[in-house]
Amino acid sequence: MDIAQSTSQPKKVIPKSSSGMDSELSKLGNNLITKFHVLMRITQIYDSKNVALNQFVTEFLDTINTLINREGVLSLKIVKNDFFLNDQPLRYSVEGFTSFKYLLTQWKKRLIGEVTFKTLVEEEMLRYFIYAFINLEEGREENAGLLKKQLESHHITSIEASPLEIVEGEEEAFTIQKEDQREVGKKVFFETIGTIKEVITNIRGNQYADVRKLKRLAQKAIHLVIEDESILLGMTMIKNYDEYTFNHSVNVSIYALAIGKRLGFSKKTLAELGITALLHDIGKSKIPREVLNKPAALDNEEWEMMKKHPLAGVEIVLNLKQLGEINPRMVVGIFDHHLTSDLSGYPKLYRKKEVSLFGRIIQIADAYDAMTTPRIYKKIPFTPEQALAVMLLEKTIHFDPLLLKIFIGLVGIYPIGSLVLLNTREIGIVYKPNSDGRWLDRPTVLVVDRDEKGDPVKEMVDLTETDGGGSYKRSIVKTLDPYKYHIDIAKYFL
Ligand SMILES: [Fe+2]
Ligand SMILES: [Fe+2]
């Protein structure tokens, strides 16, 4: 199905950029950041002669030299709020988030913007370098030059550092406060993914799972959703193919919370809904990974196993002591998240049962996230718009029509993350739906086009803006398929 039928072609196709790094390099890059982070922390505790340091120095050294052997040279550079590895943007993994943040902050404080390892490095050099680096005075402009001199005085010429480049007028479309909230949003999002991963892994291994942190994070998410839901909704575009279950749980929870907010739920009910959504598929931790990640259709036996996950989920949740008081609607919500009004869903029931409100909310969130995420058996997912169209077709059997309407109002006619063509022939990404119901077709759009010289343009535009004559400056003509234009939508929400 191609909902975005072509009528006119945009003027240029944006070349593949951030997604261009191969996965092995990306893995090595992430490893480098983590090792750098750990070592920086350790050096603040121990002096340079301490044996406790050896293992960490060796590990960092191995990563550096593996990269130099592979790439010839290794440069790690800050560009705005990202790290670039040998001039290619490095996307961080879920686990790597804390290390990226730490390193970015520490480098920026010391005004160091780039470190280059020109040839293979030896252990002594690295040890000297890391201490010289950590001891640089914060905020001192000459730091890069000073570090260079120190290294040279120790005959180390293969490691170089350059000053941080301050790009003027960065992200001027945002206020400082907005940026802060976005940072908080990122932190909550990635921490929740990490925590749910821990919980699921522990349950899978029949180990004790601590859910108190999950509860705390749900509170933070609720606060953010109440303040400005578009921040967390934008995060749901970060679809992680390898970490499907964890990302999925968090995304479903974000959508569910946003629906709950529209329904006027109290904070207490939102907390219950958020936790229920986070744990809705927890029963899958009892299903073998081979079945969960099977690239082909499930056979009968496997399908029977799969159908047990709602009930298994109920059992697990009832045994999670630290959840505290469990409202029955949380348990019921997990039980009936695959039940349909005509009994065609599962678990199999012999008497008709109305699907609970939590269950109906989760069903919508669940279906939308599943459809818009690439999976091992469906590499190219639906665009947000296509997914909504499919859901509308199935609405009376599978989805509560009223809740679906609320959900569409929430993600907009042009959902967050949609790639759109504007009448100015620019391409943009829907960044934030218009909060005024009259202007659902006029969201805030991040224009990600190229100018005449071919340089990238990134501008946040509000489609309700008019020119002097009272007509709209820009309007959406149609949506485009990001896969055809090689645009990594998620990158713009990080
Ligand atoms: Fe499920
Ligand atoms: Fe699910």
Coordinates of N, CA and C and ligand atoms in Angstrom, one line a residue, residues 280-281 284 309 337-338 366, ligand 1:
H280 N 3.2 -4.7 29.9 CA 2.2 -5.4 29.2 C 2.7 -6.7 28.5
D281 N 3.9 -6.7 28.0 CA 4.4 -7.9 27.4 C 5.4 -8.7 28.3
K284 N 6.2 -12.3 27.9 CA 7.0 -12.8 26.8 C 8.4 -13.2 27.3
H309 N 1.3 -15.4 26.6 CA 2.0 -14.3 27.2 C 1.1 -13.3 28.1
H337 N -5.0 -7.4 26.9 CA -4.4 -6.5 25.8 C -4.4 -7.2 24.4
H338 N -4.8 -8.5 24.3 CA -4.9 -9.1 23.0 C -6.3 -9.6 22.8
D366 N -0.1 -0.4 21.3 CA 0.7 -1.6 20.9 C 0.7 -1.8 19.4
Ligands
FE1 FE 1.4 -8.5 23.8

